[in-house]
Short mmCIF file of C-alpha atoms in Angstrom, two decimals:
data_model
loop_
_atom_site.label_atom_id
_atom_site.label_comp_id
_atom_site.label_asym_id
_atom_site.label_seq_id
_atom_site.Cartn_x
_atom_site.Cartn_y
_atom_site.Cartn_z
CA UNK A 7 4.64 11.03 -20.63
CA UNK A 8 1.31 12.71 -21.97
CA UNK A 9 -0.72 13.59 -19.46
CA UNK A 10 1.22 12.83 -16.62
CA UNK A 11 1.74 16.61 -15.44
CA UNK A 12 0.06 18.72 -12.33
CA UNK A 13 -2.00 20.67 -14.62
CA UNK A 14 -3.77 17.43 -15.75
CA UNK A 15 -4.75 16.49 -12.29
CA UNK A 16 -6.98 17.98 -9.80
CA UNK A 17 -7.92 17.21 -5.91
CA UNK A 18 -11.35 17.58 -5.00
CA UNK A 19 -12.06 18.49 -1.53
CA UNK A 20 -11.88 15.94 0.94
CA UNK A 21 -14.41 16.19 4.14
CA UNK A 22 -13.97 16.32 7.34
CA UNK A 23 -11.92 13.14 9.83
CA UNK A 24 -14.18 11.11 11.00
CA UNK A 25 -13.15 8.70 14.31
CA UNK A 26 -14.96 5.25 13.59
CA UNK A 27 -15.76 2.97 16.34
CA UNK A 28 -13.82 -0.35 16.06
CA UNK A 29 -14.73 -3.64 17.22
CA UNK A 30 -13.03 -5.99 19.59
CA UNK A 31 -10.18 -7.60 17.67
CA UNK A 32 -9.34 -9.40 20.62
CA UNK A 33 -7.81 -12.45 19.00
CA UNK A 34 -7.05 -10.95 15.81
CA UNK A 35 -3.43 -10.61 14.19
CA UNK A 36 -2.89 -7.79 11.87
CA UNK A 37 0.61 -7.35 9.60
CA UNK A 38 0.92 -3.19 8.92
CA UNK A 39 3.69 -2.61 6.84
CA UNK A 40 4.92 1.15 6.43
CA UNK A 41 4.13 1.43 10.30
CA UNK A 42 7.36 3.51 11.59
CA UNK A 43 5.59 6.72 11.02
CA UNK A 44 2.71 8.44 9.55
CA UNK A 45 -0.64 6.76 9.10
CA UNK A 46 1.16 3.81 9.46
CA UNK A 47 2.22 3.98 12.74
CA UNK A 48 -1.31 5.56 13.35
CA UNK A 49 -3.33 2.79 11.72
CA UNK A 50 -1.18 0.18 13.97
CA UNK A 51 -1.92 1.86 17.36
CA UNK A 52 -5.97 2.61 16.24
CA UNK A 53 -5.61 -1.51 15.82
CA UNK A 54 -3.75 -2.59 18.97
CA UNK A 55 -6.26 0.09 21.36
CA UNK A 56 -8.67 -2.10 19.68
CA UNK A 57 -7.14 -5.38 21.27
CA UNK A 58 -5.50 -6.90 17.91
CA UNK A 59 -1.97 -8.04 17.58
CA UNK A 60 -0.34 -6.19 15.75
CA UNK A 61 2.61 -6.94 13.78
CA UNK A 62 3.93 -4.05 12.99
CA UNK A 63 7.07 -3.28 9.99
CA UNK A 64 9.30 -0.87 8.92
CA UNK A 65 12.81 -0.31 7.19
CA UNK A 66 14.42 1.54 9.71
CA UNK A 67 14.73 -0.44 13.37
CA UNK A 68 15.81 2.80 15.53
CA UNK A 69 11.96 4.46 14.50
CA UNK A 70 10.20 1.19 14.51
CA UNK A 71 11.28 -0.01 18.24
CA UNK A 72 9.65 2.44 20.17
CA UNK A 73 6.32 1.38 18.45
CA UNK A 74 7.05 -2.22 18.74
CA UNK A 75 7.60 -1.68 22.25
CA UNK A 76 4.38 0.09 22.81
CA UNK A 77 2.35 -2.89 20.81
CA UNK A 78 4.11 -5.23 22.93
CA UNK A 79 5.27 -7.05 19.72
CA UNK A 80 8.91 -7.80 18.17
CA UNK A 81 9.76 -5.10 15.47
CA UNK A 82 9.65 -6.50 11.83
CA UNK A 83 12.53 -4.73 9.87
CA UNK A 84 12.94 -4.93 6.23
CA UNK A 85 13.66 -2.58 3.32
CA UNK A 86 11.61 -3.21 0.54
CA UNK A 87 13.89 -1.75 -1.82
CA UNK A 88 15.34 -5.68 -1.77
CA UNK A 89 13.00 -8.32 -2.56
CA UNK A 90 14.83 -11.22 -0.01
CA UNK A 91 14.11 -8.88 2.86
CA UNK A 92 10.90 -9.20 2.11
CA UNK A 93 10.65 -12.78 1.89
CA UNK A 94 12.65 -12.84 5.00
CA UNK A 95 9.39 -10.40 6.23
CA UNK A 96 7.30 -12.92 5.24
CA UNK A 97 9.30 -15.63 7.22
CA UNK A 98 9.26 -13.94 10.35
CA UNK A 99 5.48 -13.30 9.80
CA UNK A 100 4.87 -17.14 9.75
CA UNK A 101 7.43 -18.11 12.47
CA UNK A 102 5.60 -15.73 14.99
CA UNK A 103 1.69 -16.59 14.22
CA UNK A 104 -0.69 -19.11 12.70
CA UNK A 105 -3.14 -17.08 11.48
CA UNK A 106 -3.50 -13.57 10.02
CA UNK A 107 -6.04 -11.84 10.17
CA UNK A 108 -5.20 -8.88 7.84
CA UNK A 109 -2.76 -7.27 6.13
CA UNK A 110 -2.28 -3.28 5.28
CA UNK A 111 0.17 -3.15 2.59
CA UNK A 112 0.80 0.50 3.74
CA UNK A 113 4.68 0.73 3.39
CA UNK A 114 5.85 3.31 0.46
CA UNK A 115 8.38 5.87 -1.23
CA UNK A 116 9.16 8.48 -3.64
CA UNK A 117 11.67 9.42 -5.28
CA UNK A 118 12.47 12.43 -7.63
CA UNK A 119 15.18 10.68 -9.68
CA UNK A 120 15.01 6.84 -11.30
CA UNK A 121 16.90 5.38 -8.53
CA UNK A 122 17.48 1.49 -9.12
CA UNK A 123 17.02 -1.16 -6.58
CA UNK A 124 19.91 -4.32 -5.60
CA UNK A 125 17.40 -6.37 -7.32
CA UNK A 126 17.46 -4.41 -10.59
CA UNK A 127 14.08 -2.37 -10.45
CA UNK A 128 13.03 1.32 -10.04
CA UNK A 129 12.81 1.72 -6.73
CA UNK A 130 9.32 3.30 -6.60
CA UNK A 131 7.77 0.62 -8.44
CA UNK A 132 9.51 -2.26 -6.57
CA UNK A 133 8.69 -0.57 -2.57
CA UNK A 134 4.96 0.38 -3.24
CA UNK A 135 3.84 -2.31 -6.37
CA UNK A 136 6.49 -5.55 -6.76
CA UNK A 137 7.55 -5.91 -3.30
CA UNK A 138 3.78 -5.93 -1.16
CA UNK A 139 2.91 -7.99 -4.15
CA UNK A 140 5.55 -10.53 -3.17
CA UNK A 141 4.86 -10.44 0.37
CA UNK A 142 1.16 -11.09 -0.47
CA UNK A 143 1.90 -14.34 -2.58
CA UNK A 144 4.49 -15.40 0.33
CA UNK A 145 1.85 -14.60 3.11
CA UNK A 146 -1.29 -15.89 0.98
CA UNK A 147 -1.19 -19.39 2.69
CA UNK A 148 -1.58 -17.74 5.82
CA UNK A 149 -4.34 -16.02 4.98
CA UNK A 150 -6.34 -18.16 3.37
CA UNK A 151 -6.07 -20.20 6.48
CA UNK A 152 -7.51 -17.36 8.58
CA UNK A 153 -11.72 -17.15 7.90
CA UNK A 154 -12.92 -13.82 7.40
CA UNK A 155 -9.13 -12.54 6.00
CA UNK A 156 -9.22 -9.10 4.82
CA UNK A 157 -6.38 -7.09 2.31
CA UNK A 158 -6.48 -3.33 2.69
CA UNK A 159 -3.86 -1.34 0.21
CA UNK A 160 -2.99 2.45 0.56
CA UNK A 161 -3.66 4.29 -2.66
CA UNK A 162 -3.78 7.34 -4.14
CA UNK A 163 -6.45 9.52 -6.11
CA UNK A 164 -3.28 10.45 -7.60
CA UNK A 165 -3.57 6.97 -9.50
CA UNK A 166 -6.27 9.35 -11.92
CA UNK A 167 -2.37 10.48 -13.65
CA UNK A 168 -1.12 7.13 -13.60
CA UNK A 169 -0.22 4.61 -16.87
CA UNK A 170 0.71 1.22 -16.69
CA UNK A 171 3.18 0.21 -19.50
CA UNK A 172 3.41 -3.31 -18.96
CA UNK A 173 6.86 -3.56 -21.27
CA UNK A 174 8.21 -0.39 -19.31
CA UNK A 175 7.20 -0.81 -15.58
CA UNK A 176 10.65 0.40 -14.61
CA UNK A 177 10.71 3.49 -16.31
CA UNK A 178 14.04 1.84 -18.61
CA UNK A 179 12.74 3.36 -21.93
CA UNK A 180 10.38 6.54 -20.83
CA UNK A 181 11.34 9.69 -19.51
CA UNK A 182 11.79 9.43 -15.61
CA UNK A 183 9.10 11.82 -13.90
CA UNK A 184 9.04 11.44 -10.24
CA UNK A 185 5.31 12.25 -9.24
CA UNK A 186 4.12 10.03 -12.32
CA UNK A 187 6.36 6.97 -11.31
CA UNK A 188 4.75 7.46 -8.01
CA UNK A 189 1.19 7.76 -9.68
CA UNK A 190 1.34 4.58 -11.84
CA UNK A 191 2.28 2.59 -8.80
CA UNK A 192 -0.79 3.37 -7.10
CA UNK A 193 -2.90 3.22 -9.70
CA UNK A 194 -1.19 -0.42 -9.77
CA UNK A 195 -2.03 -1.21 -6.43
CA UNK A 196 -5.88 -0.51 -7.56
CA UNK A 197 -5.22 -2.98 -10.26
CA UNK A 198 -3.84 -5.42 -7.78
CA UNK A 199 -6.96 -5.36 -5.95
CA UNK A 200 -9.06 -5.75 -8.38
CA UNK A 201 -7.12 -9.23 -9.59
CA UNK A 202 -6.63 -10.46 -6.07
CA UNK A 203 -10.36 -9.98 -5.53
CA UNK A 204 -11.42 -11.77 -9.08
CA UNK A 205 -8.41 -14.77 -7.96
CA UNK A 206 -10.05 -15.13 -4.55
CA UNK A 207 -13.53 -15.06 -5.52
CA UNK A 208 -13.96 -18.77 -6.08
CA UNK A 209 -12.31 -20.57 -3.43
CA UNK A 210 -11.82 -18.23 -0.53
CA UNK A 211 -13.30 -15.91 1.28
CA UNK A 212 -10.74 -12.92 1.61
CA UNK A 213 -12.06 -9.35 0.97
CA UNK A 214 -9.47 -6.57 -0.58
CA UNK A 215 -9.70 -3.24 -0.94
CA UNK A 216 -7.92 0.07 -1.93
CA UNK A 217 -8.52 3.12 0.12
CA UNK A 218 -7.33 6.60 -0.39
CA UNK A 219 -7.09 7.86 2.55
CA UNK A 220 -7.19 11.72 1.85
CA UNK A 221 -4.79 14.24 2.33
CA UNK A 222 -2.51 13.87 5.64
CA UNK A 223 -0.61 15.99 7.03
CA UNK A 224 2.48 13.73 7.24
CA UNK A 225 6.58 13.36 6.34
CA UNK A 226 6.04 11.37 3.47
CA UNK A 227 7.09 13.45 -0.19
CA UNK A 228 9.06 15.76 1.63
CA UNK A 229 11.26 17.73 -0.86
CA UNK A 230 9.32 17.44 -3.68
CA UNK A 231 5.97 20.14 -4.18
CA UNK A 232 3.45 17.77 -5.19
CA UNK A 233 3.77 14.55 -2.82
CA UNK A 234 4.36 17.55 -0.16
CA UNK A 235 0.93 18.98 -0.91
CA UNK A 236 -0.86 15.51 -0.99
CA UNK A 237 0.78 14.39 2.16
CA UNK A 238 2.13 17.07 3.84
CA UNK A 239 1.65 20.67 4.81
CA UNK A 240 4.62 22.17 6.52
CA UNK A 241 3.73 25.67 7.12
CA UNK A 242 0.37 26.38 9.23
CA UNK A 243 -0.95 22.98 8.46
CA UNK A 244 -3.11 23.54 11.68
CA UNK A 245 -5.44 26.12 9.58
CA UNK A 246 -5.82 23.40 7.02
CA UNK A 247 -6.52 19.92 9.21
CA UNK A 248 -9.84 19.09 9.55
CA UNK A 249 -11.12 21.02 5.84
CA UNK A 250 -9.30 19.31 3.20
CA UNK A 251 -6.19 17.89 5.38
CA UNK A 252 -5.77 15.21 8.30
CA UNK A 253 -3.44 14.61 11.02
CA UNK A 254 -2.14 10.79 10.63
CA UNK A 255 -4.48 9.77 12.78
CA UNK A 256 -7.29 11.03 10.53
CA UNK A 257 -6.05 9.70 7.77
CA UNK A 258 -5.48 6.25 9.16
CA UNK A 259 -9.34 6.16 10.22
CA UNK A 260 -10.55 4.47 7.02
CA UNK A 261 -7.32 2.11 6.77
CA UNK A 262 -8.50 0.69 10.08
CA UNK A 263 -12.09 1.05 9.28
CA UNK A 264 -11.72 -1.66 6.79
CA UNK A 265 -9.25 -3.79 8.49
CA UNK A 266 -11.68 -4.12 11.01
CA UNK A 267 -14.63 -5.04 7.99
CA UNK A 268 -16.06 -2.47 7.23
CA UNK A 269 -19.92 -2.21 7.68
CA UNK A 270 -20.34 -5.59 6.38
CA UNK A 271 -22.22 -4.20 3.56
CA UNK A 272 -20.13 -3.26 1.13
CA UNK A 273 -20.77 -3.92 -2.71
CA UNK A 274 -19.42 -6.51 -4.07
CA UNK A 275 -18.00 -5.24 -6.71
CA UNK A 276 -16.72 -2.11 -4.89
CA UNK A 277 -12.62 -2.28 -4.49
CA UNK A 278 -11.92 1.54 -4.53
CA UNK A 279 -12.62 3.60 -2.10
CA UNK A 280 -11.87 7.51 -1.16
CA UNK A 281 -12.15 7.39 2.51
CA UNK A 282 -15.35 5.54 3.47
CA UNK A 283 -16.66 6.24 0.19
CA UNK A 284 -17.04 3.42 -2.24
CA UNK A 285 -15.93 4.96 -5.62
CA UNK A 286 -15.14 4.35 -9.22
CA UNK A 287 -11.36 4.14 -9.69
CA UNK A 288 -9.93 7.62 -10.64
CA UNK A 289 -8.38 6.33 -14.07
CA UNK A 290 -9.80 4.09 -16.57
CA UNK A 291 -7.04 1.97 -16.42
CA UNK A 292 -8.42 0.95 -12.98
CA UNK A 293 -11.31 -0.55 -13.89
CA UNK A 294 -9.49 -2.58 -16.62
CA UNK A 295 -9.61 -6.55 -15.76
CA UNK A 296 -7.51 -7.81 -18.95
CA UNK A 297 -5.04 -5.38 -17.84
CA UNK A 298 -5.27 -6.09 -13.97
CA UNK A 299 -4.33 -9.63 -15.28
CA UNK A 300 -1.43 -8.83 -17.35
CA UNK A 301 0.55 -6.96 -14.66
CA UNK A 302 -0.50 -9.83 -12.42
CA UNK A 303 0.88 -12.68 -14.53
CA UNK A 304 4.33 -10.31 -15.12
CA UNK A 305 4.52 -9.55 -11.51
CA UNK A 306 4.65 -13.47 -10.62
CA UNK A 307 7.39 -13.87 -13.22
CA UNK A 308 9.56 -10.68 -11.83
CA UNK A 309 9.06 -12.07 -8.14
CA UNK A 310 9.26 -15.89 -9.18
CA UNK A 311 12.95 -16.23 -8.25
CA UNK A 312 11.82 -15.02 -5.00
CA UNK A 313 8.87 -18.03 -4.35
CA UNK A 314 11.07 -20.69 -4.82
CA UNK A 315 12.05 -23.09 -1.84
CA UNK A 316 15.65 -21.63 -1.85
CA UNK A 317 15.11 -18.44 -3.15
CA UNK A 318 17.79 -16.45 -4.24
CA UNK A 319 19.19 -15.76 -0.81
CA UNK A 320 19.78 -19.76 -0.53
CA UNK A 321 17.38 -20.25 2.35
CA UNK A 322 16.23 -23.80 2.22
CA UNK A 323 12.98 -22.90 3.76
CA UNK A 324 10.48 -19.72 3.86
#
């Protein structure tokens, strides 16, 4: 894939952590998926300290129920690596509340080899693109019955390597690269944004972003040099936190920072941003909208089956 190697890509610096002051949430109910660990877990305590329920999910129920415990909420389970746990996710999500609030699609993988999913998909771009997009257009009701509903998706400056082939998004015809599988996904997630934003624009009054959080000194790419280096720093990472690294908690600071709304005072048309940092997406691709509609209109038909009444699971009922 040209382009799509670590000599085409470089990090610039990111500045110190900053710890925001949250408002009351008191009242508010807040979905983070991805929550077992890392800034996920981080982001979901920052949120519940702040008085919000928080719904909190994960794939693996022995690391999610000590946090579940702790937020005084039932654990939501559910591997997104198969599309009908997610819509049973999304079921759970409207059998335990009437309104939501927010949601941080947070949850996702990587994976060094094209590994394929139950449901047929690379499994990269089905746990951090196909599936939060499904559990967005199952949970979309519910938002747009909540007033002042916000979307906040974990990206990647990576996304500046990424390509979206629409008639290849599962890597069936192009050489399998981990780090660049990872980085078109995220730059996807920018791209998801920017549609959601344009769809919602008219009618209702939901406000998405995508945030790159920095670097954090986390689990997540573990075995593989590049992910490692974005995400984590195993040896002497405490000479590095607080210059170009964070701890999970620092890294979760923006997430929750625009849960919460921001400053109110964001542009507009701003739906990337590095940190607190409103910025131009990192590849041109991001800033495309005829593409951001394209892999809209082919996600709906890959997660179609999944939207219907019975879906394929048989369920009569969401």
């Amino acid at each position: 894939m040209p382009g799509c190697w670590p000599g085409s890509w470089r990090s610039s610096g990111v500045g110190r952590g900053d710890h925001i002051e949250l408002p009351d949430l008191t009242g508010r109910t807040i979905l983070v998926t991805g929550a077992s660990s890392g800034i996920g877990r981080a982001a979901a305590l920052r949120l519940a300290a702040a008085g919000a329920t928080v719904l909190a999910h994960g794939r693996s129920a022995h690391r999610l129920g000590e946090l579940a415990r702790h937020l005084g909420t039932e654990p939501l389970v559910a591997d997104f690596a198969r599309l009908q746990d997610v819509r049973g996710l999304a079921r759970q999500v409207i059998q335990r509340t009437g309104r939501l609030d927010a949601i941080l699609h947070n949850a996702g993988t990587y994976h060094k080899s094209r590994v394929l999913t139950e449901d047929g998909h690379e499994s990269t771009f089905q746990t951090n693109y196909l599936a939060p997009f499904l559990l967005q257009s199952l949970l979309q009701g519910l938002l747009a019955g909540t007033p002042g509903s916000r979307v906040v998706v974990t990206t990647s400056v990576a996304s500046h390597i990424g390509k979206v082939v629409l008639d290849d998004l599962d890597y069936a015809r192009r050489t399998y690269r981990g780090f660049c599988a990872y980085a078109d996904t995220k730059l996807m997630n920018i791209l998801f944004v920017a549609e959601l934003r344009r769809r919602l624009a008219t009618f209702e009054p939901s406000i998405a972003t995508a945030v790159h959080p920095g670097a954090v000194a986390s689990s997540f790419g573990r075995g593989s040099l590049l992910p490692r280096f974005l995400y984590r720093v195993p040896i002497r990472k405490e000479l590095l936190i607080g210059y170009f690294v964070h701890t999970p908690e620092g890294g979760a600071e923006p997430l929750v920072w625009h849960v919460a709304g921001g400053d109110g005072a964001l542009p507009a048309d701003c739906i990337y941003f590095r940190r607190f940092r409103c910025a131009r997406p990192p590849s041109p691709q991001g800033g495309d909208p005829h593409l951001a509609r394209e892999l809209w209109e082919r996600s709906e038909k890959l997660v179609e089956p999944w939207m219907e009444p019975g879906g394929p699971g048989g369920h009569a009922t969401l």
